[in-house]
XYZ file of N, CA and C in Angstrom:
774
model
N -26.117 7.066 19.531
C -27.488 6.964 19.999
C -28.122 8.338 19.953
N -29.444 8.380 19.661
C -30.170 9.627 19.626
C -29.581 10.580 18.578
N -29.411 11.847 19.004
C -28.891 12.848 18.080
C -27.397 13.050 18.210
N -26.731 12.194 18.953
C -25.291 12.340 19.167
C -24.564 12.135 17.816
N -23.561 12.967 17.542
C -22.822 12.819 16.267
C -22.062 11.497 16.240
N -21.924 10.892 15.083
C -21.184 9.632 14.992
C -19.709 9.839 15.318
N -19.129 8.841 16.000
C -17.733 8.914 16.326
C -16.886 8.619 15.096
N -15.783 9.337 14.954
C -14.908 9.148 13.796
C -14.052 7.920 13.936
N -13.644 7.592 15.179
C -12.778 6.449 15.402
C -13.547 5.346 16.128
N -13.335 4.103 15.681
C -14.083 2.961 16.242
C -13.870 2.839 17.733
N -12.641 3.091 18.218
C -12.358 2.878 19.633
C -12.995 3.922 20.542
N -13.625 4.950 19.950
C -14.340 5.940 20.752
C -15.851 5.713 20.731
N -16.279 4.719 20.002
C -17.715 4.459 19.873
C -18.268 3.762 21.124
N -19.543 3.967 21.379
C -20.190 3.330 22.532
C -20.118 1.805 22.421
N -20.279 1.288 21.195
C -20.248 -0.164 20.983
C -18.895 -0.742 21.400
N -17.840 0.022 21.194
C -16.488 -0.449 21.597
C -16.426 -0.623 23.111
N -16.965 0.369 23.828
C -16.953 0.294 25.282
C -17.847 -0.868 25.765
N -18.991 -1.016 25.132
C -19.925 -2.052 25.563
C -19.377 -3.448 25.288
N -18.483 -3.589 24.304
C -17.931 -4.887 23.985
C -16.943 -5.369 25.053
N -16.467 -4.447 25.898
C -15.518 -4.764 26.991
C -14.313 -5.552 26.441
N -13.723 -5.002 25.393
C -12.565 -5.629 24.779
C -11.341 -5.506 25.667
N -10.477 -6.500 25.626
C -9.229 -6.469 26.367
C -8.194 -5.741 25.513
N -7.637 -4.667 26.036
C -6.695 -3.846 25.283
C -5.271 -4.171 25.690
N -4.416 -4.373 24.684
C -2.985 -4.627 24.936
C -2.199 -3.477 24.322
N -1.398 -2.832 25.122
C -0.571 -1.702 24.678
C 0.810 -2.233 24.296
N 1.113 -2.188 22.980
C 2.403 -2.690 22.483
C 3.451 -1.586 22.676
N 4.538 -1.907 23.356
C 5.511 -0.895 23.697
C 6.892 -1.122 23.075
N 7.173 -2.307 22.583
C 8.475 -2.613 22.026
C 8.501 -2.306 20.540
N 9.437 -1.453 20.125
C 9.578 -1.087 18.708
C 10.447 -2.144 18.038
N 9.919 -2.756 16.984
C 10.636 -3.804 16.291
C 11.120 -3.370 14.911
N 10.536 -2.332 14.338
C 10.867 -1.930 12.973
C 12.171 -1.115 12.949
N 12.336 -0.190 13.887
C 13.528 0.675 13.912
C 14.383 0.359 15.138
N 15.681 0.670 15.021
C 16.597 0.426 16.149
C 17.352 1.687 16.569
N 17.358 2.745 15.739
C 18.101 3.969 16.093
C 17.309 4.756 17.127
N 17.955 5.005 18.272
C 17.263 5.612 19.420
C 16.667 6.983 19.066
N 17.414 7.838 18.357
C 16.901 9.163 18.022
C 15.691 9.081 17.104
N 15.748 8.150 16.156
C 14.636 7.985 15.213
C 13.426 7.435 15.926
N 13.608 6.451 16.763
C 12.502 5.872 17.532
C 11.824 6.948 18.387
N 12.629 7.772 19.044
C 12.082 8.825 19.910
C 11.317 9.846 19.069
N 11.868 10.255 17.924
C 11.179 11.216 17.068
C 9.853 10.668 16.554
N 9.821 9.408 16.200
C 8.582 8.796 15.722
C 7.537 8.751 16.823
N 7.974 8.425 18.051
C 7.034 8.393 19.183
C 6.426 9.773 19.419
N 7.265 10.822 19.325
C 6.764 12.154 19.520
C 5.808 12.571 18.394
N 6.137 12.174 17.162
C 5.257 12.484 16.028
C 3.916 11.794 16.195
N 3.936 10.565 16.662
C 2.698 9.809 16.867
C 1.820 10.480 17.928
N 2.462 10.997 18.981
C 1.695 11.608 20.080
C 1.387 13.078 19.845
N 1.909 13.639 18.718
C 1.602 15.048 18.433
C 2.334 16.006 19.332
N 3.518 15.646 19.814
C 4.300 16.531 20.693
C 5.754 16.540 20.253
N 5.965 17.000 19.038
C 7.285 16.968 18.414
C 8.205 18.011 19.058
N 9.328 17.547 19.615
C 10.314 18.449 20.231
C 11.182 19.116 19.144
N 11.908 20.134 19.551
C 12.759 20.873 18.599
C 13.816 19.913 18.014
N 14.353 19.038 18.867
C 15.387 18.090 18.402
C 14.832 17.120 17.383
N 13.630 16.607 17.627
C 13.023 15.656 16.686
C 12.619 16.340 15.400
N 12.141 17.571 15.496
C 11.804 18.319 14.287
C 13.051 18.523 13.423
N 14.177 18.832 14.069
C 15.435 19.005 13.351
C 15.860 17.698 12.682
N 15.627 16.573 13.376
C 15.989 15.271 12.784
C 15.202 15.020 11.509
N 13.879 15.265 11.544
C 13.088 15.084 10.330
C 13.495 16.083 9.254
N 13.849 17.318 9.642
C 14.273 18.315 8.671
C 15.526 17.843 7.948
N 16.355 17.059 8.612
C 17.597 16.551 7.986
C 17.311 15.560 6.885
N 16.071 15.037 6.831
C 15.716 14.057 5.796
C 14.929 14.697 4.656
N 14.688 16.008 4.703
C 14.009 16.698 3.620
C 14.949 16.813 2.447
N 14.518 16.192 1.333
C 15.352 16.123 0.107
C 16.753 15.620 0.417
N 16.803 14.535 1.225
C 18.071 13.940 1.670
C 18.774 13.198 0.531
N 17.999 12.700 -0.426
C 18.589 12.066 -1.615
C 17.659 12.172 -2.781
N 18.183 11.877 -3.956
C 17.400 11.979 -5.201
C 16.550 10.722 -5.345
N 15.216 10.825 -5.284
C 14.360 9.636 -5.374
C 14.398 8.957 -6.731
N 14.945 9.627 -7.744
C 15.024 9.021 -9.078
C 16.343 8.254 -9.277
N 17.246 8.341 -8.278
C 18.528 7.654 -8.408
C 18.444 6.254 -7.844
N 19.274 5.362 -8.345
C 19.329 3.988 -7.859
C 20.078 3.935 -6.519
N 19.687 3.004 -5.649
C 18.540 2.105 -5.746
C 17.240 2.870 -5.514
N 16.249 2.583 -6.328
C 14.985 3.322 -6.284
C 14.232 3.076 -4.983
N 13.727 4.136 -4.390
C 12.863 3.969 -3.208
C 11.428 3.708 -3.636
N 10.603 3.300 -2.692
C 9.166 3.296 -2.908
C 8.675 4.728 -2.711
N 8.000 5.271 -3.709
C 7.474 6.636 -3.620
C 6.109 6.577 -2.970
N 5.876 7.384 -1.949
C 4.636 7.334 -1.189
C 3.955 8.706 -1.233
N 2.671 8.685 -1.586
C 1.867 9.911 -1.672
C 0.590 9.731 -0.848
N -0.110 10.834 -0.646
C -1.310 10.797 0.155
C -2.554 10.510 -0.671
N -2.513 10.775 -2.011
C -3.697 10.649 -2.832
C -3.501 9.627 -3.970
N -4.579 8.896 -4.259
C -4.541 7.867 -5.292
C -4.161 8.457 -6.653
N -4.615 9.670 -6.958
C -4.344 10.234 -8.252
C -2.847 10.442 -8.473
N -2.140 10.881 -7.416
C -0.687 11.066 -7.515
C 0.013 9.724 -7.778
N -0.466 8.697 -7.094
C 0.111 7.351 -7.242
C -0.124 6.818 -8.644
N -1.366 6.956 -9.122
C -1.713 6.429 -10.444
C -0.901 7.113 -11.544
N -0.772 8.433 -11.431
C -0.025 9.176 -12.457
C 1.423 8.727 -12.550
N 2.069 8.528 -11.387
C 3.458 8.100 -11.412
C 3.597 6.675 -11.941
N 2.736 5.775 -11.498
C 2.824 4.400 -11.938
C 2.596 4.286 -13.451
N 1.621 5.016 -13.960
C 1.354 4.977 -15.419
C 2.508 5.545 -16.205
N 3.123 6.614 -15.700
C 4.244 7.235 -16.397
C 5.444 6.292 -16.417
N 5.718 5.649 -15.313
C 6.873 4.724 -15.242
C 6.653 3.489 -16.113
N 5.414 2.984 -16.164
C 5.118 1.835 -17.002
C 5.325 2.206 -18.478
N 4.836 3.359 -18.866
C 4.961 3.793 -20.264
C 6.424 3.967 -20.676
N 7.299 4.293 -19.719
C 8.714 4.505 -20.031
C 9.484 3.210 -20.246
N 8.945 2.085 -19.831
C 9.632 0.830 -20.013
C 9.565 0.407 -21.485
N 10.600 -0.267 -21.995
C 10.550 -0.751 -23.372
C 9.572 -1.916 -23.488
N 9.171 -2.198 -24.711
C 8.303 -3.338 -24.953
C 6.824 -2.954 -25.001
N 6.027 -3.935 -25.396
C 4.585 -3.758 -25.518
C 3.886 -4.112 -24.217
N 2.973 -3.264 -23.775
C 2.238 -3.530 -22.557
C 1.243 -4.655 -22.779
N 1.170 -5.567 -21.814
C 0.149 -6.614 -21.817
C -0.969 -6.178 -20.867
N -2.187 -6.087 -21.385
C -3.336 -5.663 -20.568
C -4.125 -6.907 -20.170
N -4.178 -7.176 -18.872
C -4.930 -8.328 -18.360
C -6.220 -7.796 -17.736
N -7.341 -8.124 -18.371
C -8.647 -7.616 -17.951
C -9.263 -8.528 -16.928
N -9.877 -7.936 -15.922
C -10.531 -8.702 -14.883
C -11.754 -9.430 -15.428
N -12.034 -10.591 -14.886
C -13.276 -11.302 -15.186
C -14.299 -10.896 -14.140
N -15.397 -10.290 -14.582
C -16.359 -9.729 -13.650
C -17.762 -10.287 -13.860
N -18.490 -10.297 -12.746
C -19.888 -10.738 -12.791
C -20.672 -9.901 -11.805
N -21.894 -9.447 -12.196
C -22.754 -8.716 -11.273
C -23.125 -7.350 -11.804
N -24.073 -6.704 -11.134
C -24.501 -5.367 -11.531
C -23.398 -4.348 -11.251
N -23.406 -3.292 -12.050
C -22.360 -2.271 -11.958
C -22.284 -1.641 -10.577
N -23.441 -1.469 -9.921
C -23.430 -0.865 -8.578
C -22.683 -1.746 -7.597
N -22.851 -3.057 -7.728
C -22.122 -3.969 -6.844
C -20.642 -4.023 -7.195
N -20.335 -3.960 -8.476
C -18.940 -3.969 -8.888
C -18.233 -2.692 -8.399
N -18.978 -1.614 -8.310
C -18.412 -0.370 -7.789
C -18.041 -0.539 -6.329
N -18.832 -1.343 -5.585
C -18.489 -1.628 -4.188
C -17.209 -2.471 -4.123
N -17.067 -3.412 -5.051
C -15.841 -4.202 -5.091
C -14.636 -3.317 -5.368
N -14.831 -2.285 -6.194
C -13.753 -1.355 -6.531
C -13.118 -0.770 -5.258
N -13.916 -0.546 -4.249
C -13.388 0.101 -3.033
C -12.489 -0.840 -2.230
N -12.691 -2.162 -2.390
C -11.953 -3.138 -1.610
C -10.873 -3.860 -2.423
N -11.063 -3.922 -3.717
C -10.169 -4.688 -4.583
C -9.032 -3.774 -5.046
N -7.826 -4.071 -4.617
C -6.689 -3.241 -4.982
C -6.150 -3.544 -6.361
N -6.481 -4.719 -6.897
C -6.077 -5.060 -8.267
C -7.050 -4.374 -9.239
N -6.532 -3.690 -10.250
C -7.424 -2.914 -11.144
C -8.197 -3.781 -12.116
N -9.238 -3.200 -12.685
C -10.018 -3.913 -13.702
C -9.161 -4.255 -14.903
N -8.278 -3.358 -15.282
C -7.329 -3.645 -16.370
C -5.930 -3.476 -15.784
N -5.208 -4.590 -15.705
C -3.855 -4.607 -15.144
C -2.865 -4.564 -16.302
N -2.194 -3.394 -16.459
C -1.187 -3.264 -17.513
C 0.174 -3.618 -16.983
N 0.856 -4.541 -17.663
C 2.154 -5.011 -17.210
C 3.170 -5.009 -18.343
N 4.426 -4.842 -18.004
C 5.567 -5.073 -18.880
C 6.658 -5.731 -18.032
N 7.578 -6.419 -18.682
C 8.757 -6.898 -17.967
C 9.520 -5.706 -17.422
N 9.903 -5.807 -16.182
C 10.579 -4.682 -15.522
C 9.658 -3.845 -14.670
N 8.338 -4.117 -14.728
C 7.395 -3.324 -13.926
C 7.515 -3.659 -12.465
N 7.500 -2.623 -11.629
C 7.469 -2.803 -10.197
C 6.041 -3.088 -9.785
N 5.814 -4.125 -8.974
C 4.462 -4.512 -8.586
C 4.411 -4.809 -7.105
N 3.174 -4.798 -6.604
C 2.893 -5.158 -5.234
C 1.759 -6.214 -5.249
N 1.927 -7.244 -4.453
C 0.875 -8.241 -4.335
C -0.256 -7.669 -3.485
N -1.506 -7.978 -3.874
C -2.672 -7.384 -3.239
C -3.510 -8.351 -2.401
N -3.037 -9.573 -2.284
C -3.710 -10.564 -1.467
C -2.687 -11.411 -0.736
N -3.113 -12.071 0.327
C -2.264 -13.080 0.968
C -2.378 -14.384 0.212
N -1.267 -15.070 0.049
C -1.235 -16.349 -0.665
C -1.391 -17.483 0.332
N -2.364 -18.383 0.093
C -2.572 -19.489 1.002
C -1.357 -20.406 1.067
N -0.555 -20.432 0.020
C 0.635 -21.263 0.026
C 1.825 -20.563 0.681
N 1.643 -19.315 1.102
C 2.683 -18.597 1.806
C 3.783 -18.001 0.946
N 3.562 -17.947 -0.396
C 4.611 -17.413 -1.273
C 4.716 -15.894 -1.177
N 3.626 -15.216 -0.846
C 3.609 -13.773 -0.750
C 2.465 -13.351 0.147
N 2.475 -12.119 0.571
C 1.356 -11.572 1.350
C 0.974 -10.197 0.806
N -0.139 -9.696 1.276
C -0.618 -8.386 0.845
C 0.445 -7.343 1.176
N 0.975 -6.690 0.128
C 2.004 -5.669 0.347
C 3.395 -6.095 -0.070
N 3.595 -7.389 -0.400
C 4.907 -7.852 -0.845
C 5.269 -7.169 -2.175
N 6.519 -6.684 -2.280
C 6.965 -5.982 -3.457
C 7.863 -6.842 -4.344
N 7.864 -6.577 -5.644
C 8.696 -7.339 -6.567
C 8.738 -6.681 -7.933
N 9.369 -7.370 -8.883
C 9.502 -6.882 -10.245
C 9.106 -7.990 -11.217
N 8.300 -7.623 -12.236
C 7.895 -8.604 -13.235
C 9.090 -8.948 -14.106
N 9.381 -10.251 -14.232
C 10.534 -10.698 -15.028
C 10.117 -11.485 -16.266
N 8.867 -11.929 -16.326
C 8.428 -12.718 -17.460
C 6.895 -12.654 -17.579
N 6.420 -12.544 -18.820
C 4.988 -12.574 -19.086
C 4.779 -13.488 -20.291
N 3.915 -14.488 -20.142
C 3.632 -15.400 -21.271
C 3.078 -14.579 -22.434
N 3.296 -15.055 -23.655
C 2.839 -14.351 -24.830
C 1.354 -14.058 -24.743
N 1.004 -12.787 -24.820
C -0.381 -12.386 -24.664
C -0.860 -12.425 -23.229
N 0.031 -12.849 -22.308
C -0.324 -12.931 -20.902
C -0.958 -14.226 -20.515
N -1.133 -15.164 -21.470
C -1.858 -16.380 -21.173
C -1.098 -17.633 -21.586
N -1.325 -18.703 -20.848
C -0.840 -20.016 -21.228
C -1.823 -20.667 -22.183
N -1.493 -21.833 -22.700
C -2.378 -22.501 -23.665
C -3.713 -22.876 -23.046
N -3.745 -23.122 -21.742
C -5.006 -23.498 -21.104
C -5.829 -22.307 -20.713
N -5.413 -21.103 -21.089
C -6.178 -19.907 -20.846
C -5.848 -19.207 -19.544
N -4.952 -19.822 -18.727
C -4.545 -19.162 -17.494
C -3.389 -18.214 -17.719
N -3.257 -17.240 -16.817
C -2.149 -16.292 -16.927
C -0.829 -16.961 -16.527
N 0.246 -16.414 -17.035
C 1.570 -16.797 -16.558
C 2.413 -15.534 -16.451
N 2.539 -15.060 -15.246
C 3.354 -13.882 -14.964
C 4.337 -14.293 -13.869
N 5.601 -14.027 -14.096
C 6.642 -14.354 -13.128
C 7.084 -13.055 -12.451
N 7.056 -13.058 -11.128
C 7.471 -11.902 -10.338
C 8.653 -12.321 -9.451
N 9.740 -11.547 -9.547
C 10.850 -11.765 -8.636
C 10.655 -10.824 -7.439
N 10.402 -11.406 -6.288
C 10.195 -10.610 -5.098
C 11.527 -9.926 -4.720
N 11.424 -8.879 -3.894
C 12.614 -8.150 -3.511
C 13.582 -8.999 -2.689
N 13.109 -10.127 -2.145
C 14.017 -11.019 -1.413
C 14.717 -12.018 -2.353
N 14.461 -11.890 -3.690
C 15.126 -12.733 -4.671
C 14.379 -13.977 -5.080
N 13.301 -14.334 -4.395
C 12.522 -15.514 -4.699
C 11.512 -15.220 -5.818
N 11.297 -16.198 -6.689
C 10.359 -16.042 -7.789
C 8.985 -16.591 -7.441
N 7.960 -15.928 -7.945
C 6.571 -16.387 -7.830
C 6.005 -16.502 -9.232
N 5.482 -17.686 -9.575
C 4.839 -17.898 -10.871
C 3.327 -17.829 -10.655
N 2.718 -16.782 -11.218
C 1.287 -16.587 -11.064
C 0.554 -17.172 -12.257
N -0.312 -18.144 -11.992
C -1.100 -18.781 -13.041
C -2.600 -18.653 -12.816
N -2.992 -18.272 -11.612
C -4.420 -18.184 -11.290
C -4.770 -16.832 -10.718
N -5.988 -16.435 -10.975
C -6.479 -15.162 -10.445
C -7.019 -15.318 -9.029
N -7.045 -14.214 -8.325
C -7.709 -14.162 -7.014
C -9.117 -13.610 -7.223
N -10.020 -13.930 -6.308
C -11.413 -13.527 -6.443
C -11.803 -12.576 -5.300
N -12.474 -11.497 -5.670
C -13.109 -10.597 -4.719
C -14.606 -10.723 -4.938
N -15.381 -11.019 -3.899
C -16.799 -11.360 -4.073
C -17.685 -10.597 -3.123
N -18.936 -10.429 -3.534
C -20.025 -9.944 -2.657
C -21.056 -11.054 -2.619
N -21.449 -11.441 -1.429
C -22.422 -12.531 -1.278
C -23.681 -12.045 -0.580
N -24.769 -12.660 -0.931
C -26.043 -12.529 -0.219
C -26.363 -13.928 0.297
N -26.133 -14.117 1.588
C -26.232 -15.467 2.120
C -25.083 -16.291 1.557
N -25.393 -17.410 0.935
C -24.364 -18.233 0.330
C -24.191 -17.967 -1.166
N -25.012 -17.094 -1.707
C -25.001 -16.840 -3.143
C -24.082 -15.679 -3.503
N -23.193 -15.889 -4.477
C -22.322 -14.836 -4.964
C -23.101 -13.979 -5.957
N -23.260 -12.690 -5.622
C -24.046 -11.775 -6.462
C -23.162 -10.873 -7.326
N -21.882 -10.788 -6.974
C -20.951 -10.017 -7.790
C -19.539 -10.506 -7.490
N -18.697 -10.473 -8.483
C -17.320 -10.900 -8.238
C -16.359 -10.273 -9.248
N -15.153 -10.167 -8.888
C -14.076 -9.792 -9.773
C -12.922 -10.775 -9.580
N -12.451 -11.312 -10.688
C -11.280 -12.190 -10.639
C -10.157 -11.522 -11.430
N -9.019 -11.350 -10.737
C -7.896 -10.646 -11.330
C -6.615 -11.164 -10.693
N -5.499 -11.046 -11.378
C -4.223 -11.357 -10.766
C -4.022 -10.465 -9.534
N -3.515 -11.017 -8.447
C -3.370 -10.211 -7.219
C -2.131 -9.315 -7.250
N -2.155 -8.386 -8.226
C -1.032 -7.481 -8.417
C -1.534 -6.071 -8.719
N -0.707 -5.088 -8.413
C -0.910 -3.736 -8.861
C 0.460 -3.104 -9.056
N 0.538 -2.080 -9.895
C 1.798 -1.379 -10.076
C 2.241 -0.705 -8.795
N 3.569 -0.660 -8.559
C 4.030 -0.240 -7.246
C 5.314 0.580 -7.234
N 5.570 1.352 -8.289
C 6.621 2.336 -8.165
C 6.220 3.332 -7.061
N 4.912 3.532 -6.968
C 4.383 4.441 -5.952
C 3.186 3.785 -5.269
N 2.934 4.220 -4.022
C 1.801 3.676 -3.273
C 1.286 4.779 -2.358
N 0.029 4.635 -1.925
C -0.523 5.597 -0.989
C -0.055 5.286 0.417
N -0.118 6.297 1.276
C 0.195 6.107 2.686
C -0.667 4.996 3.260
N -1.941 5.004 2.897
C -2.885 4.009 3.424
C -2.412 2.595 3.072
N -1.957 2.380 1.835
C -1.572 1.047 1.408
C -0.297 0.579 2.069
N 0.570 1.500 2.484
C 1.830 1.091 3.091
C 1.703 0.720 4.568
N 0.535 0.908 5.145
C 0.374 0.581 6.564
C 0.750 -0.873 6.818
N 1.606 -1.084 7.828
C 2.024 -2.439 8.169
C 3.292 -2.854 7.446
N 3.741 -2.084 6.457
C 4.937 -2.456 5.695
C 6.200 -1.884 6.357
N 7.318 -2.570 6.142
C 8.652 -2.074 6.509
C 9.424 -1.894 5.212
N 9.928 -0.684 4.970
C 10.529 -0.342 3.689
C 11.953 0.178 3.903
N 12.912 -0.392 3.187
C 14.315 -0.018 3.346
C 14.602 1.372 2.786
N 14.013 1.689 1.619
C 14.182 3.018 1.015
C 12.804 3.532 0.645
N 12.436 4.650 1.231
C 11.107 5.217 1.041
C 11.210 6.725 0.882
N 10.543 7.260 -0.127
C 10.537 8.687 -0.402
C 9.098 9.184 -0.349
N 8.812 10.079 0.593
C 7.412 10.462 0.855
C 7.148 11.906 0.499
N 5.992 12.162 -0.094
C 5.510 13.514 -0.378
C 4.345 13.745 0.576
N 4.564 14.585 1.577
C 3.554 14.817 2.615
C 3.021 16.242 2.577
N 3.123 16.850 1.393
C 2.649 18.237 1.252
C 1.133 18.343 1.278
N 0.423 17.193 1.086
C -1.033 17.255 0.982
C -1.687 16.322 2.003
N -1.065 16.161 3.162
C -1.697 15.318 4.212
C -3.065 15.924 4.575
N -4.026 15.018 4.821
C -5.389 15.505 5.081
C -5.998 14.815 6.299
N -5.220 14.027 7.014
C -5.760 13.317 8.177
C -4.709 13.235 9.268
N -5.167 13.318 10.532
C -4.229 13.173 11.651
C -3.581 11.802 11.605
N -2.271 11.774 11.810
C -1.555 10.510 11.851
C -1.030 10.050 10.505
N -1.453 10.702 9.432
C -1.056 10.266 8.097
C 0.456 10.443 7.892
N 0.977 11.591 8.322
C 2.411 11.820 8.178
C 3.223 10.831 9.007
N 2.774 10.564 10.224
C 3.485 9.590 11.058
C 3.507 8.215 10.432
N 2.369 7.760 9.891
C 2.335 6.425 9.260
C 3.344 6.347 8.138
N 3.456 7.400 7.342
C 4.346 7.387 6.193
C 5.813 7.268 6.622
N 6.280 8.166 7.489
C 7.706 8.180 7.852
C 8.067 6.976 8.695
N 7.115 6.399 9.418
C 7.434 5.275 10.290
C 7.526 3.936 9.543
N 7.313 3.978 8.215
C 7.512 2.763 7.433
C 9.004 2.501 7.219
N 9.831 3.533 7.377
C 11.264 3.411 7.104
C 11.932 2.547 8.172
N 12.763 1.629 7.742
C 13.503 0.787 8.685
C 14.600 1.585 9.385
N 15.233 2.501 8.658
C 16.329 3.299 9.214
C 16.225 4.724 8.678
N 16.809 5.653 9.412
C 16.729 7.060 9.022
C 17.371 7.297 7.651
N 18.462 6.589 7.363
C 19.179 6.802 6.099
C 18.320 6.411 4.894
N 17.317 5.576 5.079
C 16.476 5.164 3.975
C 15.311 6.077 3.718
N 15.116 7.076 4.588
C 13.952 7.969 4.511
C 14.322 9.259 3.757
N 13.504 9.585 2.777
C 13.622 10.865 2.054
C 12.246 11.538 2.101
N 12.216 12.769 2.553
C 10.971 13.560 2.578
C 11.024 14.547 1.413
N 10.248 14.256 0.377
C 10.259 15.087 -0.816
C 9.643 16.461 -0.560
N 8.550 16.447 0.204
C 7.851 17.711 0.544
C 7.031 17.450 1.796
N 6.902 18.476 2.618
C 6.123 18.306 3.856
C 5.621 19.653 4.325
N 4.985 19.678 5.484
C 4.448 20.898 6.060
C 5.023 21.143 7.456
N 6.273 20.725 7.632
C 6.914 20.923 8.942
C 6.203 20.140 10.014
N 6.178 20.688 11.225
C 5.559 19.996 12.351
C 4.077 19.714 12.111
N 3.430 20.549 11.285
C 1.997 20.373 10.996
C 1.732 19.084 10.198
N 2.797 18.485 9.617
C 2.653 17.239 8.882
C 2.102 16.139 9.774
N 2.471 16.185 11.059
C 2.119 15.101 11.978
C 0.911 15.449 12.847
């Protein structure tokens, strides 16, 4: 209001207070079970890292080779780092890349807005063996936003005879998903769709940003935190690990990371 500077966090805004929302403080940790790791994460989240917890995180700096099997999910802070790694790994796979282009409608300015929300790219390059992440929740419950898997089959040219895609993804839990239809991202004015993008709900996923991994639990994760630019970013990254043994810190800034 008035000349007051805008609040950076929603929960500090006047509208949040005026809404009189009921706040629930979740206290039970379900992702991790190791007491030392849980304590270190809590301290990192609160910005009060003890010497013991700092030493614990230091023990995970270059703890294993991220290029060795089984491959971890590589996590970076910037989209450019993620894109470069994913493109390099895709190019290294044998075979011809299949490029699946999004079906788009609307003015370019509106499509640029869709770009900010649509995690599936305009041109989705795939090969058998590509690591991928689903970018939408499936109404049939086969996958959710963030589910990881590997492409095992692509129809010739990427399309079936009826013009629909056929891509088979084996999820990391061993179950197969046959993708034949695209998901839609839309901008509406009232009930009218003024811009849309239809694309397979997939993106390459050898690497992902810290932002995209929020909410995920990852068995093997290798994080590069040398370029953190926001409070809490380092905590979000390392707290995706289910167990300490699965966490590798490729680069960081010590206690300042958190």
